[in-house]
GROMACS .gro file of C-alpha atoms in nm:
model
  402
    1UNK     CA    1   0.320  -0.147  -1.984
    2UNK     CA    2   0.574  -0.249  -1.719
    3UNK     CA    3   0.424   0.011  -1.488
    4UNK     CA    4   0.232  -0.176  -1.226
    5UNK     CA    5  -0.096  -0.094  -1.399
    6UNK     CA    6  -0.219  -0.449  -1.385
    7UNK     CA    7  -0.526  -0.400  -1.170
    8UNK     CA    8  -0.870  -0.377  -1.325
    9UNK     CA    9  -1.145  -0.139  -1.220
   10UNK     CA   10  -1.319  -0.149  -0.884
   11UNK     CA   11  -1.692  -0.216  -0.910
   12UNK     CA   12  -1.869  -0.062  -0.614
   13UNK     CA   13  -2.122   0.192  -0.499
   14UNK     CA   14  -1.952   0.513  -0.387
   15UNK     CA   15  -2.038   0.838  -0.219
   16UNK     CA   16  -1.834   1.147  -0.297
   17UNK     CA   17  -1.681   1.341  -0.007
   18UNK     CA   18  -1.396   1.585   0.047
   19UNK     CA   19  -1.134   1.582   0.317
   20UNK     CA   20  -0.858   1.836   0.368
   21UNK     CA   21  -0.592   1.843   0.094
   22UNK     CA   22  -0.701   1.509  -0.047
   23UNK     CA   23  -1.003   1.639  -0.234
   24UNK     CA   24  -1.262   1.430  -0.414
   25UNK     CA   25  -1.226   1.105  -0.224
   26UNK     CA   26  -1.483   0.833  -0.277
   27UNK     CA   27  -1.536   0.591   0.008
   28UNK     CA   28  -1.637   0.252  -0.125
   29UNK     CA   29  -1.666   0.028   0.178
   30UNK     CA   30  -1.302  -0.054   0.240
   31UNK     CA   31  -1.172   0.109  -0.082
   32UNK     CA   32  -1.086   0.478  -0.099
   33UNK     CA   33  -1.084   0.617  -0.453
   34UNK     CA   34  -0.897   0.938  -0.538
   35UNK     CA   35  -1.017   1.153  -0.825
   36UNK     CA   36  -0.790   1.461  -0.825
   37UNK     CA   37  -0.432   1.505  -0.943
   38UNK     CA   38  -0.303   1.607  -0.598
   39UNK     CA   39  -0.461   1.312  -0.420
   40UNK     CA   40  -0.337   1.063  -0.681
   41UNK     CA   41   0.017   1.200  -0.660
   42UNK     CA   42  -0.006   1.161  -0.283
   43UNK     CA   43  -0.116   0.800  -0.329
   44UNK     CA   44   0.170   0.713  -0.564
   45UNK     CA   45   0.430   0.905  -0.362
   46UNK     CA   46   0.323   0.868   0.002
   47UNK     CA   47   0.541   1.052   0.252
   48UNK     CA   48   0.804   0.846   0.432
   49UNK     CA   49   0.732   0.530   0.228
   50UNK     CA   50   1.031   0.305   0.171
   51UNK     CA   51   1.096   0.127  -0.162
   52UNK     CA   52   0.985  -0.193   0.010
   53UNK     CA   53   0.659  -0.030   0.123
   54UNK     CA   54   0.581   0.071  -0.235
   55UNK     CA   55   0.642  -0.279  -0.368
   56UNK     CA   56   0.417  -0.433  -0.103
   57UNK     CA   57   0.140  -0.181  -0.168
   58UNK     CA   58   0.146  -0.266  -0.539
   59UNK     CA   59   0.178  -0.643  -0.501
   60UNK     CA   60  -0.118  -0.701  -0.269
   61UNK     CA   61  -0.390  -0.576  -0.509
   62UNK     CA   62  -0.227  -0.769  -0.794
   63UNK     CA   63  -0.238  -1.099  -0.605
   64UNK     CA   64  -0.538  -1.206  -0.813
   65UNK     CA   65  -0.302  -1.235  -1.111
   66UNK     CA   66  -0.105  -1.504  -0.932
   67UNK     CA   67  -0.425  -1.707  -0.913
   68UNK     CA   68  -0.508  -1.649  -1.280
   69UNK     CA   69  -0.165  -1.650  -1.448
   70UNK     CA   70   0.085  -1.774  -1.188
   71UNK     CA   71   0.289  -1.459  -1.247
   72UNK     CA   72   0.618  -1.428  -1.059
   73UNK     CA   73   0.731  -1.080  -1.166
   74UNK     CA   74   0.760  -0.755  -0.973
   75UNK     CA   75   0.394  -0.665  -1.020
   76UNK     CA   76   0.288  -0.945  -0.788
   77UNK     CA   77   0.595  -0.972  -0.567
   78UNK     CA   78   0.714  -0.743  -0.286
   79UNK     CA   79   1.070  -0.880  -0.311
   80UNK     CA   80   1.322  -0.611  -0.400
   81UNK     CA   81   1.558  -0.852  -0.578
   82UNK     CA   82   1.276  -0.968  -0.807
   83UNK     CA   83   1.195  -0.604  -0.883
   84UNK     CA   84   1.556  -0.520  -0.963
   85UNK     CA   85   1.595  -0.825  -1.186
   86UNK     CA   86   1.273  -0.764  -1.378
   87UNK     CA   87   1.335  -0.393  -1.433
   88UNK     CA   88   1.693  -0.462  -1.536
   89UNK     CA   89   1.584  -0.717  -1.795
   90UNK     CA   90   1.308  -0.485  -1.922
   91UNK     CA   91   1.553  -0.199  -1.969
   92UNK     CA   92   1.792  -0.432  -2.148
   93UNK     CA   93   1.516  -0.532  -2.392
   94UNK     CA   94   1.423  -0.169  -2.453
   95UNK     CA   95   1.785  -0.067  -2.516
   96UNK     CA   96   1.826  -0.355  -2.760
   97UNK     CA   97   1.508  -0.255  -2.946
   98UNK     CA   98   1.623   0.107  -2.962
   99UNK     CA   99   1.963  -0.004  -3.092
  100UNK     CA  100   1.797  -0.203  -3.372
  101UNK     CA  101   1.610   0.116  -3.456
  102UNK     CA  102   1.257   0.217  -3.550
  103UNK     CA  103   1.292   0.115  -3.918
  104UNK     CA  104   1.362  -0.240  -3.801
  105UNK     CA  105   1.066  -0.229  -3.563
  106UNK     CA  106   0.851  -0.106  -3.850
  107UNK     CA  107   0.959  -0.397  -4.069
  108UNK     CA  108   0.854  -0.637  -3.795
  109UNK     CA  109   0.519  -0.457  -3.768
  110UNK     CA  110   0.458  -0.472  -4.143
  111UNK     CA  111   0.539  -0.844  -4.150
  112UNK     CA  112   0.305  -0.896  -3.856
  113UNK     CA  113   0.021  -0.717  -4.037
  114UNK     CA  114   0.070  -0.927  -4.350
  115UNK     CA  115   0.068  -1.245  -4.140
  116UNK     CA  116  -0.248  -1.145  -3.953
  117UNK     CA  117  -0.460  -1.014  -4.242
  118UNK     CA  118  -0.759  -1.244  -4.291
  119UNK     CA  119  -0.734  -1.489  -4.577
  120UNK     CA  120  -1.114  -1.517  -4.580
  121UNK     CA  121  -1.366  -1.235  -4.610
  122UNK     CA  122  -1.323  -1.082  -4.264
  123UNK     CA  123  -1.175  -1.106  -3.915
  124UNK     CA  124  -1.291  -0.967  -3.584
  125UNK     CA  125  -1.112  -0.634  -3.538
  126UNK     CA  126  -0.992  -0.703  -3.184
  127UNK     CA  127  -0.864  -1.050  -3.279
  128UNK     CA  128  -0.674  -0.902  -3.573
  129UNK     CA  129  -0.511  -0.625  -3.366
  130UNK     CA  130  -0.426  -0.872  -3.088
  131UNK     CA  131  -0.259  -1.098  -3.345
  132UNK     CA  132  -0.049  -0.814  -3.488
  133UNK     CA  133   0.051  -0.677  -3.148
  134UNK     CA  134   0.146  -1.019  -3.011
  135UNK     CA  135   0.370  -1.096  -3.308
  136UNK     CA  136   0.536  -0.753  -3.274
  137UNK     CA  137   0.576  -0.797  -2.897
  138UNK     CA  138   0.745  -1.134  -2.937
  139UNK     CA  139   0.983  -1.049  -3.223
  140UNK     CA  140   1.015  -0.670  -3.205
  141UNK     CA  141   1.070  -0.631  -2.831
  142UNK     CA  142   1.115  -0.965  -2.655
  143UNK     CA  143   1.355  -1.064  -2.934
  144UNK     CA  144   1.216  -1.411  -2.999
  145UNK     CA  145   1.452  -1.552  -3.260
  146UNK     CA  146   1.204  -1.650  -3.530
  147UNK     CA  147   1.061  -1.493  -3.842
  148UNK     CA  148   0.731  -1.316  -3.776
  149UNK     CA  149   0.549  -1.517  -4.042
  150UNK     CA  150   0.666  -1.845  -3.887
  151UNK     CA  151   0.480  -1.784  -3.562
  152UNK     CA  152   0.194  -2.030  -3.566
  153UNK     CA  153  -0.137  -1.842  -3.609
  154UNK     CA  154  -0.320  -2.099  -3.400
  155UNK     CA  155  -0.085  -2.049  -3.107
  156UNK     CA  156  -0.106  -1.671  -3.146
  157UNK     CA  157  -0.485  -1.664  -3.135
  158UNK     CA  158  -0.513  -1.910  -2.846
  159UNK     CA  159  -0.263  -1.714  -2.636
  160UNK     CA  160  -0.442  -1.384  -2.702
  161UNK     CA  161  -0.786  -1.529  -2.632
  162UNK     CA  162  -0.683  -1.709  -2.313
  163UNK     CA  163  -0.504  -1.408  -2.165
  164UNK     CA  164  -0.817  -1.201  -2.220
  165UNK     CA  165  -1.041  -1.474  -2.077
  166UNK     CA  166  -0.826  -1.536  -1.771
  167UNK     CA  167  -0.800  -1.163  -1.704
  168UNK     CA  168  -1.178  -1.139  -1.688
  169UNK     CA  169  -1.203  -1.450  -1.470
  170UNK     CA  170  -0.940  -1.315  -1.228
  171UNK     CA  171  -1.185  -1.042  -1.124
  172UNK     CA  172  -1.451  -1.293  -1.020
  173UNK     CA  173  -1.462  -1.494  -0.697
  174UNK     CA  174  -1.552  -1.822  -0.867
  175UNK     CA  175  -1.281  -2.085  -0.921
  176UNK     CA  176  -1.099  -2.057  -1.252
  177UNK     CA  177  -1.122  -2.369  -1.473
  178UNK     CA  178  -0.799  -2.556  -1.409
  179UNK     CA  179  -0.725  -2.640  -1.773
  180UNK     CA  180  -0.705  -2.278  -1.899
  181UNK     CA  181  -0.363  -2.174  -1.764
  182UNK     CA  182  -0.182  -2.495  -1.867
  183UNK     CA  183  -0.327  -2.457  -2.216
  184UNK     CA  184  -0.213  -2.093  -2.231
  185UNK     CA  185   0.138  -2.182  -2.114
  186UNK     CA  186   0.162  -2.471  -2.359
  187UNK     CA  187   0.075  -2.255  -2.661
  188UNK     CA  188   0.294  -1.966  -2.542
  189UNK     CA  189   0.592  -2.193  -2.485
  190UNK     CA  190   0.569  -2.307  -2.847
  191UNK     CA  191   0.609  -1.941  -2.943
  192UNK     CA  192   0.882  -1.868  -2.684
  193UNK     CA  193   1.109  -2.169  -2.665
  194UNK     CA  194   1.398  -2.006  -2.475
  195UNK     CA  195   1.340  -2.130  -2.120
  196UNK     CA  196   1.661  -1.975  -1.987
  197UNK     CA  197   1.569  -1.620  -2.090
  198UNK     CA  198   1.197  -1.660  -2.019
  199UNK     CA  199   1.135  -1.924  -1.752
  200UNK     CA  200   0.783  -1.785  -1.716
  201UNK     CA  201   0.698  -1.611  -2.046
  202UNK     CA  202   0.375  -1.459  -1.915
  203UNK     CA  203   0.580  -1.241  -1.678
  204UNK     CA  204   0.687  -1.037  -1.981
  205UNK     CA  205   0.416  -1.096  -2.241
  206UNK     CA  206   0.126  -0.974  -2.029
  207UNK     CA  207   0.270  -0.635  -1.920
  208UNK     CA  208   0.369  -0.547  -2.278
  209UNK     CA  209   0.107  -0.700  -2.507
  210UNK     CA  210  -0.197  -0.653  -2.285
  211UNK     CA  211  -0.153  -0.274  -2.294
  212UNK     CA  212  -0.007  -0.238  -2.643
  213UNK     CA  213  -0.287  -0.397  -2.841
  214UNK     CA  214  -0.555  -0.187  -2.672
  215UNK     CA  215  -0.371   0.139  -2.740
  216UNK     CA  216  -0.334   0.039  -3.105
  217UNK     CA  217  -0.700  -0.066  -3.133
  218UNK     CA  218  -0.846   0.248  -2.978
  219UNK     CA  219  -0.619   0.473  -3.185
  220UNK     CA  220  -0.730   0.306  -3.508
  221UNK     CA  221  -1.093   0.328  -3.398
  222UNK     CA  222  -1.062   0.706  -3.366
  223UNK     CA  223  -0.855   0.770  -3.679
  224UNK     CA  224  -0.953   0.523  -3.954
  225UNK     CA  225  -1.209   0.763  -4.106
  226UNK     CA  226  -1.012   1.086  -4.063
  227UNK     CA  227  -0.819   1.158  -4.382
  228UNK     CA  228  -0.594   1.419  -4.219
  229UNK     CA  229  -0.491   1.185  -3.938
  230UNK     CA  230  -0.444   0.897  -4.181
  231UNK     CA  231  -0.213   1.121  -4.381
  232UNK     CA  232  -0.022   1.203  -4.062
  233UNK     CA  233   0.028   0.835  -3.985
  234UNK     CA  234   0.124   0.782  -4.348
  235UNK     CA  235   0.401   1.040  -4.308
  236UNK     CA  236   0.529   0.851  -4.003
  237UNK     CA  237   0.510   0.526  -4.197
  238UNK     CA  238   0.726   0.682  -4.470
  239UNK     CA  239   0.967   0.832  -4.216
  240UNK     CA  240   0.968   0.627  -3.893
  241UNK     CA  241   1.163   0.874  -3.678
  242UNK     CA  242   1.099   1.042  -3.344
  243UNK     CA  243   1.109   1.385  -3.507
  244UNK     CA  244   0.831   1.285  -3.748
  245UNK     CA  245   0.637   1.131  -3.458
  246UNK     CA  246   0.651   1.464  -3.271
  247UNK     CA  247   0.592   1.694  -3.569
  248UNK     CA  248   0.292   1.914  -3.484
  249UNK     CA  249   0.224   2.122  -3.795
  250UNK     CA  250  -0.074   2.324  -3.669
  251UNK     CA  251  -0.405   2.285  -3.486
  252UNK     CA  252  -0.559   2.114  -3.788
  253UNK     CA  253  -0.262   1.882  -3.834
  254UNK     CA  254  -0.166   1.745  -3.492
  255UNK     CA  255   0.134   1.522  -3.442
  256UNK     CA  256   0.111   1.145  -3.425
  257UNK     CA  257   0.231   1.179  -3.067
  258UNK     CA  258  -0.073   1.397  -2.992
  259UNK     CA  259  -0.306   1.142  -3.152
  260UNK     CA  260  -0.166   0.857  -2.942
  261UNK     CA  261  -0.182   1.074  -2.629
  262UNK     CA  262  -0.545   1.161  -2.693
  263UNK     CA  263  -0.635   0.796  -2.750
  264UNK     CA  264  -0.473   0.708  -2.417
  265UNK     CA  265  -0.647   0.999  -2.246
  266UNK     CA  266  -0.989   0.874  -2.350
  267UNK     CA  267  -0.897   0.506  -2.312
  268UNK     CA  268  -0.616   0.480  -2.054
  269UNK     CA  269  -0.452   0.137  -2.032
  270UNK     CA  270  -0.567   0.125  -1.668
  271UNK     CA  271  -0.863   0.336  -1.567
  272UNK     CA  272  -0.805   0.246  -1.203
  273UNK     CA  273  -0.472   0.176  -1.033
  274UNK     CA  274  -0.499   0.023  -0.686
  275UNK     CA  275  -0.257   0.032  -0.397
  276UNK     CA  276  -0.288  -0.129  -0.054
  277UNK     CA  277  -0.185   0.020   0.280
  278UNK     CA  278  -0.206  -0.128   0.626
  279UNK     CA  279  -0.476   0.007   0.854
  280UNK     CA  280  -0.633  -0.176   1.148
  281UNK     CA  281  -0.939   0.048   1.127
  282UNK     CA  282  -1.055  -0.146   0.820
  283UNK     CA  283  -1.186  -0.501   0.820
  284UNK     CA  284  -1.035  -0.660   0.512
  285UNK     CA  285  -0.789  -0.923   0.637
  286UNK     CA  286  -0.443  -0.919   0.487
  287UNK     CA  287  -0.383  -1.224   0.264
  288UNK     CA  288  -0.168  -1.479   0.446
  289UNK     CA  289   0.100  -1.475   0.177
  290UNK     CA  290   0.175  -1.110   0.264
  291UNK     CA  291   0.151  -1.124   0.642
  292UNK     CA  292   0.524  -1.171   0.687
  293UNK     CA  293   0.583  -0.829   0.532
  294UNK     CA  294   0.385  -0.653   0.804
  295UNK     CA  295   0.531  -0.599   1.153
  296UNK     CA  296   0.201  -0.701   1.311
  297UNK     CA  297   0.052  -0.992   1.116
  298UNK     CA  298  -0.293  -0.914   1.251
  299UNK     CA  299  -0.295  -0.593   1.048
  300UNK     CA  300  -0.561  -0.508   0.793
  301UNK     CA  301  -0.552  -0.365   0.446
  302UNK     CA  302  -0.697  -0.041   0.316
  303UNK     CA  303  -0.735  -0.047  -0.061
  304UNK     CA  304  -0.673   0.290  -0.223
  305UNK     CA  305  -0.762   0.346  -0.586
  306UNK     CA  306  -0.638   0.614  -0.826
  307UNK     CA  307  -0.932   0.686  -1.058
  308UNK     CA  308  -0.723   0.768  -1.364
  309UNK     CA  309  -1.017   0.748  -1.602
  310UNK     CA  310  -1.212   1.018  -1.418
  311UNK     CA  311  -0.916   1.258  -1.404
  312UNK     CA  312  -0.849   1.214  -1.775
  313UNK     CA  313  -1.208   1.312  -1.859
  314UNK     CA  314  -1.257   1.575  -1.588
  315UNK     CA  315  -1.333   1.946  -1.621
  316UNK     CA  316  -0.963   2.031  -1.648
  317UNK     CA  317  -0.998   1.932  -2.016
  318UNK     CA  318  -1.281   2.174  -2.086
  319UNK     CA  319  -1.637   2.123  -2.197
  320UNK     CA  320  -1.532   1.880  -2.473
  321UNK     CA  321  -1.347   1.646  -2.235
  322UNK     CA  322  -1.535   1.343  -2.369
  323UNK     CA  323  -1.450   1.415  -2.733
  324UNK     CA  324  -1.149   1.297  -2.933
  325UNK     CA  325  -0.941   1.608  -3.004
  326UNK     CA  326  -0.565   1.552  -3.051
  327UNK     CA  327  -0.504   1.925  -3.095
  328UNK     CA  328  -0.561   1.976  -2.723
  329UNK     CA  329  -0.215   1.824  -2.671
  330UNK     CA  330  -0.029   2.111  -2.837
  331UNK     CA  331   0.210   2.265  -2.586
  332UNK     CA  332   0.036   2.603  -2.616
  333UNK     CA  333  -0.293   2.451  -2.500
  334UNK     CA  334  -0.163   2.245  -2.209
  335UNK     CA  335  -0.209   2.345  -1.845
  336UNK     CA  336  -0.006   2.223  -1.549
  337UNK     CA  337  -0.300   2.010  -1.431
  338UNK     CA  338  -0.333   1.849  -1.772
  339UNK     CA  339   0.039   1.771  -1.782
  340UNK     CA  340   0.016   1.605  -1.440
  341UNK     CA  341  -0.293   1.410  -1.540
  342UNK     CA  342  -0.134   1.270  -1.858
  343UNK     CA  343   0.163   1.149  -1.654
  344UNK     CA  344  -0.075   0.906  -1.480
  345UNK     CA  345  -0.122   0.711  -1.805
  346UNK     CA  346   0.208   0.537  -1.732
  347UNK     CA  347   0.186   0.540  -1.355
  348UNK     CA  348   0.370   0.787  -1.137
  349UNK     CA  349   0.671   0.812  -0.912
  350UNK     CA  350   0.925   0.540  -0.842
  351UNK     CA  351   0.732   0.269  -1.026
  352UNK     CA  352   0.637   0.463  -1.337
  353UNK     CA  353   0.644   0.250  -1.650
  354UNK     CA  354   1.001   0.189  -1.770
  355UNK     CA  355   0.868   0.189  -2.129
  356UNK     CA  356   0.690   0.524  -2.100
  357UNK     CA  357   0.912   0.691  -2.361
  358UNK     CA  358   0.917   0.387  -2.593
  359UNK     CA  359   0.558   0.263  -2.590
  360UNK     CA  360   0.377   0.556  -2.762
  361UNK     CA  361   0.612   0.549  -3.060
  362UNK     CA  362   0.586   0.169  -3.077
  363UNK     CA  363   0.207   0.186  -3.080
  364UNK     CA  364   0.219   0.456  -3.349
  365UNK     CA  365   0.446   0.247  -3.572
  366UNK     CA  366   0.204  -0.046  -3.544
  367UNK     CA  367  -0.096   0.177  -3.620
  368UNK     CA  368   0.087   0.313  -3.926
  369UNK     CA  369   0.169  -0.037  -4.048
  370UNK     CA  370  -0.192  -0.149  -4.011
  371UNK     CA  371  -0.341   0.159  -4.174
  372UNK     CA  372  -0.098   0.129  -4.465
  373UNK     CA  373  -0.273  -0.198  -4.554
  374UNK     CA  374  -0.624  -0.134  -4.420
  375UNK     CA  375  -0.769   0.188  -4.557
  376UNK     CA  376  -0.936   0.342  -4.864
  377UNK     CA  377  -0.773   0.221  -5.180
  378UNK     CA  378  -0.636  -0.100  -5.028
  379UNK     CA  379  -0.769  -0.457  -5.034
  380UNK     CA  380  -0.894  -0.431  -4.674
  381UNK     CA  381  -1.101  -0.195  -4.468
  382UNK     CA  382  -1.198  -0.141  -4.106
  383UNK     CA  383  -1.569  -0.190  -4.046
  384UNK     CA  384  -1.676   0.006  -3.739
  385UNK     CA  385  -1.907  -0.123  -3.469
  386UNK     CA  386  -2.148   0.075  -3.251
  387UNK     CA  387  -1.894   0.165  -2.981
  388UNK     CA  388  -1.523   0.155  -2.905
  389UNK     CA  389  -1.425  -0.134  -2.682
  390UNK     CA  390  -1.150  -0.207  -2.433
  391UNK     CA  391  -1.033  -0.559  -2.353
  392UNK     CA  392  -1.379  -0.658  -2.469
  393UNK     CA  393  -1.671  -0.472  -2.625
  394UNK     CA  394  -1.568  -0.470  -2.993
  395UNK     CA  395  -1.892  -0.624  -3.118
  396UNK     CA  396  -1.954  -0.527  -3.479
  397UNK     CA  397  -1.595  -0.424  -3.552
  398UNK     CA  398  -1.407  -0.618  -3.818
  399UNK     CA  399  -1.130  -0.609  -4.076
  400UNK     CA  400  -1.284  -0.709  -4.408
  401UNK     CA  401  -1.175  -0.773  -4.764
  402UNK     CA  402  -1.327  -0.534  -5.015
   0.00000   0.00000   0.00000
């Protein structure tokens, strides 16, 4: 969320090697993948790199999102003035949301849940969560001046579906059907009519919503059958404060903050974060649109990938690294390596997510609002599928009327 984590996973065959201080490097053709905390920190904070260098190294791997979404924000641009403008606007939005307060944000979330609950017998779980998160993103953070319930459900669902579809298509070499982006922009503009504030609405919607809904969905998937955790989210729903969010009673009653952290550990918003550096020893030609940012335009690009997903499930978490266990996030259990690894969830260094302190609480409030209406004793229930998905992979999951 606003962190530069817009690049999807690399798909390649790798061989594991070690080299000096940068341990556990995978060489994948022209992509080097780092799988240790030290090597990832080195990637995000390279010695002697200028602010401009860091913007260029982030923008090049994200160029595919220009093709898919025609983004113009800092994630795809190496221009320092675009970065400053985007970050400034993002911080302004966050300050405004914080000033309105968490009770207000919760009210928006509750209204969004009511608007998204299926009128018929059931709804696909991912579609339902996407609907809720998009309504909350628009009204609760981007401050779209309209009542949550007045947002057209058709526009909401088309926007969510097309963003997900275009994201998948952006990873493939085939041409993207030309009608998809205009359709997405048309439906989104009906939801966000303020052209002065948002000349290109996708610049802001994608970084916020695309991460937020997946954190909410995976958290619910892990907690909807756990009565203790449901009670913990119920307490936050009754008292939407940071102190309640952070309240860690004991090992059997972890805080909501710990639950969200564990969900993001097992399902990080970006499992792989890619950067690009210039190296003539590699044969991938620099895209022409970036050649003017390199002293020698005949230079080549080395793609370097931080394998966040591997670090967050590595041996530093113990023998149960693949299991959902929020209690591991109690301060008494945390090692220095684990602290460093969790920092990667929101990026690292100069371009760490500007919403890193806001987003977990926001996701928790949305989870609480959903579970207040969709749990035992209510009119709706979550029906679990065979496995927990990501952007896709939620087959069998639904929200159903009882």
